[in-house]
Coordinates of C-alpha atoms in Angstrom, one line a residue:
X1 CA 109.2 98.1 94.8
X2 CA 108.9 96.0 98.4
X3 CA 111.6 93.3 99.1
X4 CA 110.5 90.8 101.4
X5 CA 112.0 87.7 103.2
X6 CA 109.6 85.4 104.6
X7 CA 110.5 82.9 107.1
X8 CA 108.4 80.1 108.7
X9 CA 108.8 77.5 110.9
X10 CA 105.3 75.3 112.7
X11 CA 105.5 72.4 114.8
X12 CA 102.2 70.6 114.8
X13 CA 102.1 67.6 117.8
X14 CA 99.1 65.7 118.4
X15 CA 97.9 62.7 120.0
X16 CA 94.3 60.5 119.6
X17 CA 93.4 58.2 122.2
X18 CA 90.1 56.3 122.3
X19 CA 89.7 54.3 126.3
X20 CA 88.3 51.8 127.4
X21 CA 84.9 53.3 127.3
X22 CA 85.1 54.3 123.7
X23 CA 85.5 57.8 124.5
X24 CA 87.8 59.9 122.1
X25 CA 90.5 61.9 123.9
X26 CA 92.3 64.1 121.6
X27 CA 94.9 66.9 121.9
X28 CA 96.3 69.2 119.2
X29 CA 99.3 71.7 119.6
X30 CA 101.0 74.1 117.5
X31 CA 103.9 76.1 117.6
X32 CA 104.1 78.7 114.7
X33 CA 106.5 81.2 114.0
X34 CA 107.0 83.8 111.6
X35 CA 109.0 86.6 110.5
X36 CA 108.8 89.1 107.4
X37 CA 111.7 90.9 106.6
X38 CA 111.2 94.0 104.6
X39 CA 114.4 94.7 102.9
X40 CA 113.3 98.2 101.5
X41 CA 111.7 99.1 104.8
X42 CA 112.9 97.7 107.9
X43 CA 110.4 99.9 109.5
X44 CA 108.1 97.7 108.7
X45 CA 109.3 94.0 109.1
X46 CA 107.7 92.5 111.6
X47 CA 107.9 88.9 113.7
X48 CA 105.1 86.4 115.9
X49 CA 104.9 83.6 117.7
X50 CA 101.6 81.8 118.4
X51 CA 101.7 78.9 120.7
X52 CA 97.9 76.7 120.3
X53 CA 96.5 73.7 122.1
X54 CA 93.4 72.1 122.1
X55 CA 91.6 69.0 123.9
X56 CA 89.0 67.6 123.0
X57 CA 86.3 64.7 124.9
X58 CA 84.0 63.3 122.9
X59 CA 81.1 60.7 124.6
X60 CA 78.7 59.1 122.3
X61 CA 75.3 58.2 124.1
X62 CA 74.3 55.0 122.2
X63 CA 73.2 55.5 118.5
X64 CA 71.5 58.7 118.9
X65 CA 73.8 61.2 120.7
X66 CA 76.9 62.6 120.8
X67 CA 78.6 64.7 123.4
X68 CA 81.9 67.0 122.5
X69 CA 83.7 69.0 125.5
X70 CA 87.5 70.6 125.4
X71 CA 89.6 73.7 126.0
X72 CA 91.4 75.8 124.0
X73 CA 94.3 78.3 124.7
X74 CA 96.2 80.6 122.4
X75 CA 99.1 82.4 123.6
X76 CA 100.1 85.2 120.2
X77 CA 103.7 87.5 120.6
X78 CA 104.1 90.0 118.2
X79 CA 107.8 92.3 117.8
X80 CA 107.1 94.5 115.4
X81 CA 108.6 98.2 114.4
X82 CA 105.4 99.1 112.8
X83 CA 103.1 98.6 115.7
X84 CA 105.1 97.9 118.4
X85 CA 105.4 95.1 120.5
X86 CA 102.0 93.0 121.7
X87 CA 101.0 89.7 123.3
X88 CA 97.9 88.6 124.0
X89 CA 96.2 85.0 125.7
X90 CA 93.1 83.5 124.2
X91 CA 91.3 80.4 126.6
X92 CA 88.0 79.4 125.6
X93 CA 85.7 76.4 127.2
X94 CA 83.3 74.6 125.2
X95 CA 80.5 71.8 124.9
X96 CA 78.1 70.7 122.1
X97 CA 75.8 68.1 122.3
X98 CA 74.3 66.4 118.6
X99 CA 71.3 64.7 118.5
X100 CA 70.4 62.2 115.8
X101 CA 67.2 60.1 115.2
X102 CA 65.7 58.8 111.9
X103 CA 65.5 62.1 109.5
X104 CA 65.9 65.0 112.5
X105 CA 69.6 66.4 113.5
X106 CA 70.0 68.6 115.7
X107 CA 72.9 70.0 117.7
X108 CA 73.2 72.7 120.1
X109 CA 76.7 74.4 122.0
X110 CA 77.9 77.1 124.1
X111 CA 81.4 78.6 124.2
X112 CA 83.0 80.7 127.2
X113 CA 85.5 83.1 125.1
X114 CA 88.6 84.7 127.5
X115 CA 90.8 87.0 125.5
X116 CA 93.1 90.0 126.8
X117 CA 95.3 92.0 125.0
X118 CA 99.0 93.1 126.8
X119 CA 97.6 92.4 130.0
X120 CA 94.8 94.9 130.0
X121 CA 91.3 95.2 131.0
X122 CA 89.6 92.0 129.1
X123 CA 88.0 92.5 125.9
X124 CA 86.1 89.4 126.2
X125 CA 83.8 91.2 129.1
X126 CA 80.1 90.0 129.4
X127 CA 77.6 92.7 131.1
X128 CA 74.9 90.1 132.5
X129 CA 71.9 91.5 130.8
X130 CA 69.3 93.0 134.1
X131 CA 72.5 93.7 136.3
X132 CA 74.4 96.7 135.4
X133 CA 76.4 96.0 137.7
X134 CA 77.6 92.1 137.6
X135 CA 80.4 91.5 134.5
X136 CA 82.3 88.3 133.7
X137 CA 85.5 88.4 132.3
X138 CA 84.4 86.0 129.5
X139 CA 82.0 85.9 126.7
X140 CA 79.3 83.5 126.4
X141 CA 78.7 82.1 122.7
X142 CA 75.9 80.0 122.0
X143 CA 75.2 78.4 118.4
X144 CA 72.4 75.4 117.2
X145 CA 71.6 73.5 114.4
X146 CA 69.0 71.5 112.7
X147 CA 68.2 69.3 109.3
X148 CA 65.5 67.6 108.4
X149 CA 65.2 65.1 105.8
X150 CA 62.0 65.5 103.8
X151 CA 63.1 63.0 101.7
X152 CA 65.7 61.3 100.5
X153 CA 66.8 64.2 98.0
X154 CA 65.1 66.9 99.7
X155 CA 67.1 68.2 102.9
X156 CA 66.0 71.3 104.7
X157 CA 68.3 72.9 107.4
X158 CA 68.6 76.0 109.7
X159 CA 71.0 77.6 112.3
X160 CA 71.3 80.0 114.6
X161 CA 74.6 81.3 116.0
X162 CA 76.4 84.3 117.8
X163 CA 80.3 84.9 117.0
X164 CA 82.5 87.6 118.6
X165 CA 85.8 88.6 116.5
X166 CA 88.4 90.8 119.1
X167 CA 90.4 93.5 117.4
X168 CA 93.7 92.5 116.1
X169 CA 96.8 93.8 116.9
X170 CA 97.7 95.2 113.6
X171 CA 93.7 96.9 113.3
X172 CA 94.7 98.3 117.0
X173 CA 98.5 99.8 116.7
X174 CA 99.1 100.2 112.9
X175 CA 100.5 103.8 112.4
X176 CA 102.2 104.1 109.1
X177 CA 102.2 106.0 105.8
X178 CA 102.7 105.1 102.1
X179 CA 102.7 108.4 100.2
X180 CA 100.3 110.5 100.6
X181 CA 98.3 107.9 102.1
X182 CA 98.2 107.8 106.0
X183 CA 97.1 105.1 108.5
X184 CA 96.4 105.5 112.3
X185 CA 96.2 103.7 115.5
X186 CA 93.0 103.1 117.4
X187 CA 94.0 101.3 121.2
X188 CA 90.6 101.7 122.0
X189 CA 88.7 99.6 119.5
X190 CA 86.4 97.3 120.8
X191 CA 85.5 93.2 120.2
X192 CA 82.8 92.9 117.2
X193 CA 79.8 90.8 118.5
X194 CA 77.2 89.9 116.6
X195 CA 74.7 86.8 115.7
X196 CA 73.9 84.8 112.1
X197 CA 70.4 82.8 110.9
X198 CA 70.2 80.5 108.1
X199 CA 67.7 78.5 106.2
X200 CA 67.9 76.7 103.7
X201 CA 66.8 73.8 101.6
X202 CA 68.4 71.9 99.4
X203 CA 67.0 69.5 96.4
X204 CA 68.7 66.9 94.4
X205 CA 67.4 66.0 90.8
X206 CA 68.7 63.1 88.7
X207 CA 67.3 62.1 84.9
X208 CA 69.2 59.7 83.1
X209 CA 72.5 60.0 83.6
X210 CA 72.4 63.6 84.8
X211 CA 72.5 64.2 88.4
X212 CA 72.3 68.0 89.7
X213 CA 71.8 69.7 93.4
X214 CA 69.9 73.2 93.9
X215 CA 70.2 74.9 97.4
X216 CA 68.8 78.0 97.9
X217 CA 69.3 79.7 101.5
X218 CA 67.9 83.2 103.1
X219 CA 70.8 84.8 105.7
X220 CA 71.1 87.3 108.2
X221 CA 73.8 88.4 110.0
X222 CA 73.5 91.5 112.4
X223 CA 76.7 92.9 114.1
X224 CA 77.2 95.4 116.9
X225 CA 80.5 97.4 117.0
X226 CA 80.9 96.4 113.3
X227 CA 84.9 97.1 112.3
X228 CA 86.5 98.6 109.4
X229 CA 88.6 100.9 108.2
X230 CA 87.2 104.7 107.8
X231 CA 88.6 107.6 106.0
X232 CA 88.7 111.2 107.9
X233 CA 90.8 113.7 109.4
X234 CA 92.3 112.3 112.3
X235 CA 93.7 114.5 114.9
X236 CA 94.6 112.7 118.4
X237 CA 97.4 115.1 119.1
X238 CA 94.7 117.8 119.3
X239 CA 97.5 120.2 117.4
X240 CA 96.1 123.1 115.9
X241 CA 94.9 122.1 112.5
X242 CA 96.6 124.8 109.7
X243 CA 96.9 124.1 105.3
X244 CA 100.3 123.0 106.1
X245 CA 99.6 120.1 108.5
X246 CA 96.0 119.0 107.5
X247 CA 97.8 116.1 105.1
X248 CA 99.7 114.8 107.7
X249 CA 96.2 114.0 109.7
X250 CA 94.0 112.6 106.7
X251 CA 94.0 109.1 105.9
X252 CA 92.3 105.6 107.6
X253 CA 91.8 104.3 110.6
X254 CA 90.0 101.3 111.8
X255 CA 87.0 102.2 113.7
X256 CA 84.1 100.8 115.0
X257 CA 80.9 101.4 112.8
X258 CA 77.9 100.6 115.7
X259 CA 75.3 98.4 114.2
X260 CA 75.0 97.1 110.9
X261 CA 73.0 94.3 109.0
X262 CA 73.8 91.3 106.3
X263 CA 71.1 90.4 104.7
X264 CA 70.4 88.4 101.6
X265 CA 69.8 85.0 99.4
X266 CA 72.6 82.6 97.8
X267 CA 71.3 80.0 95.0
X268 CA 73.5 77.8 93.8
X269 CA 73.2 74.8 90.7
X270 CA 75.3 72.2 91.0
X271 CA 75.2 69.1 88.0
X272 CA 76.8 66.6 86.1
X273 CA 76.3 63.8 83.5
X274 CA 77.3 62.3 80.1
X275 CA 76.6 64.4 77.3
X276 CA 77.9 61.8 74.1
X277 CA 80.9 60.7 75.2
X278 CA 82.0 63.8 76.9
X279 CA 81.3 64.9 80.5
X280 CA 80.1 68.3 82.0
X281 CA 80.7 69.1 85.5
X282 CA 78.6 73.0 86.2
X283 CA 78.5 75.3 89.2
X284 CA 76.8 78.1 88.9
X285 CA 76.1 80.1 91.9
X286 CA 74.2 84.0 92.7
X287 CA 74.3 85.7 95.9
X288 CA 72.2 89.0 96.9
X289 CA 73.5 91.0 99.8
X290 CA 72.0 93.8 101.3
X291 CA 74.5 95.8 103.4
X292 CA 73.0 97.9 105.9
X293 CA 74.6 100.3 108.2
X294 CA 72.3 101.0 111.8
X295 CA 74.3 104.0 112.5
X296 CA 72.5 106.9 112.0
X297 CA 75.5 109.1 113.3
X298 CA 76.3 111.9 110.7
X299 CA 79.8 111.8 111.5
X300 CA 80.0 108.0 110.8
X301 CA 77.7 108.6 107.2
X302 CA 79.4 111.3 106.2
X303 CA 82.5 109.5 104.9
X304 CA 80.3 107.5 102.9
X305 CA 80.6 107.0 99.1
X306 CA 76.5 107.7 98.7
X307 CA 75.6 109.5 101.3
X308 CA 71.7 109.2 100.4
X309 CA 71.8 105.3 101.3
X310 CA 72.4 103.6 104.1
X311 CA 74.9 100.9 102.3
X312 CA 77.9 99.8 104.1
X313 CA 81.2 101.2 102.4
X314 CA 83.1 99.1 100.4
X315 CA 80.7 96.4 99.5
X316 CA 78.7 95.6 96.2
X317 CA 75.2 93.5 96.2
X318 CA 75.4 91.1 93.3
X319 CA 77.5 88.3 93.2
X320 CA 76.9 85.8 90.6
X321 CA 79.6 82.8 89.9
X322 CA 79.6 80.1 86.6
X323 CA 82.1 77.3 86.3
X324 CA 81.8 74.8 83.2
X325 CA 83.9 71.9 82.6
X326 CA 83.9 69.2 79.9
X327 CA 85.8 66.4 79.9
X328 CA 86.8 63.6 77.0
X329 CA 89.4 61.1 77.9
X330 CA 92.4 62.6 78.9
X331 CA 91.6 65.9 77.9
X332 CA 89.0 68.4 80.1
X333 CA 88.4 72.1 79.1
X334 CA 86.9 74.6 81.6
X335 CA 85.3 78.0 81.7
X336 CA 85.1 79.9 84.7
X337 CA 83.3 83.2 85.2

């Protein structure tokens, strides 16, 4: 049994200020603290403190076109018995510009990403592509939009985006054991990068009094350095491996898995009208992924559940979600699934 004392304390200031010019100026700060106490393991109580603003322009070019700038920094300081103590800075730079006209939206934006962990070589380093030889110390993001109105009820949209997610501190410096069951650091994980494509329509149906929304959407998302957790024999003392010892080297450790894709459909069936005098409110939603790991390193597959697929660990490919409510006067009943 785990006794744990949470405490929490955030400080949200923020101020909105529109010129003479009718540009938006805006800037948001937070101070957040936390601390969990483990009264059964003070081993593993741990404490943060992450310190956030952001400002935000925003210029709107007539009726058509709107233009969104701002900076972001993050400052995060973690004390911690478990993984030891941490800080890291976080500064990004970004623009998007949305274009609107009659049925077409579009909208297109780039983000420079800074991030370094305990002052240490940046993990948010950008090898320009061509020149081996040239690296920035931040990471370009670029994302865009678009939806098109085919008619009134029928909407069909698409993106395009890339995303970076750095390692965290605990994925980096956990080292800890519950049992039989051991976790180990990995300082050397690496940033996941990675991009996402969408497109989708989506159609709205109405008869009578019933009015109901079907979208339907085809997704990829492809990742390079992929993380998660693996389970092997993990030996970075390089001590001499003997029956006595082996436990204390098996369990988990986060790792980065190379190249893997996400790929799938998601339906979903949203309605609602008058059925009598009672009311029924549906979603019904089904998802198909298909989890695909790139890395055809033997070492990496071996740890595999199946090793005669290619299927990421820990995943499953159908996802299928219902949700039925009725209501009659003061009184609704639901079922979910």
């Amino acid at each position: 049994m785990c006794f744990l004392i949470v405490h929490l304390l955030f400080v949200d200031p923020y101020i909105k200020y529109i010129d003479e010019r009718n540009n938006l100026h805006q800037l948001k700060t937070r101070l957040y603290w936390v601390s969990n106490e483990n009264l059964s393991n003070a081993s593993q109580s741990n404490a943060a403190t992450v310190s956030y603003a952001d400002y935000t322009f925003q210029h709107k070019f007539g009726e058509g076109s709107t233009l969104s700038a701002g900076l972001t920094a993050i400052q995060n300081v973690v004390t911690s018995q478990l993984f030891g103590n941490h800080n890291s800075q976080n500064y990004a730079a970004y623009s998007q510009l949305e274009y609107h006209k009659n049925k077409l939206d579009l909208s297109a934006g780039l983000r420079l990403e800074y991030f370094e962990m305990d002052g240490k070589q940046p993990d948010s380093q950008f090898l320009l592509p061509g020149k081996d030889s040239i690296t920035l110390p931040f990471y370009p993001v670029l994302r865009t939009g678009l939806h098109y109105a085919i008619k009134p009820f029928t909407h069909l949209r698409a993106s395009l985006g890339q995303g970076i997610r750095y390692p965290s501190v605990a994925e980096r410096f956990t080292q800890t054991s519950v049992g039989a069951l051991n976790i180990f650091p990995n300082p050397s994980l690496q940033p996941e990068i990675g991009w996402a494509g969408e497109i989708g329509i989506k159609q709205g149906f109405k008869i009578g009094n019933w009015k109901a929304m079907l979208d339907a959407a085809l997704f990829v998302n492809q990742y390079s350095n992929m993380m998660e957790f693996s389970f092997g024999v993990f030996n970075p003392d390089s001590v001499t491996l003997t029956a006595q010892n082996l436990p204390n080297w098996i369990g988990f450790q986060a790792q980065n898995a190379e190249k893997a894709r996400i790929s799938g459909i998601d339906l979903s069936f949203n309605s609602s009208g008058q059925l009598g005098k009672v009311e029924l409110v549906s979603l019904i939603g089904y998802t198909y992924m298909n989890h695909i790991s790139l890395n055809s390193n033997p070492q990496y597959t071996a740890n595999f559940s199946d090793t005669t697929t290619n299927m990421l660990k820990y995943r499953f490919k159908h996802l299928a979600k219902a949700d039925i409510e009725a209501n009659y006067q003061k009184m609704s009943f639901g079922v979910s699934m």
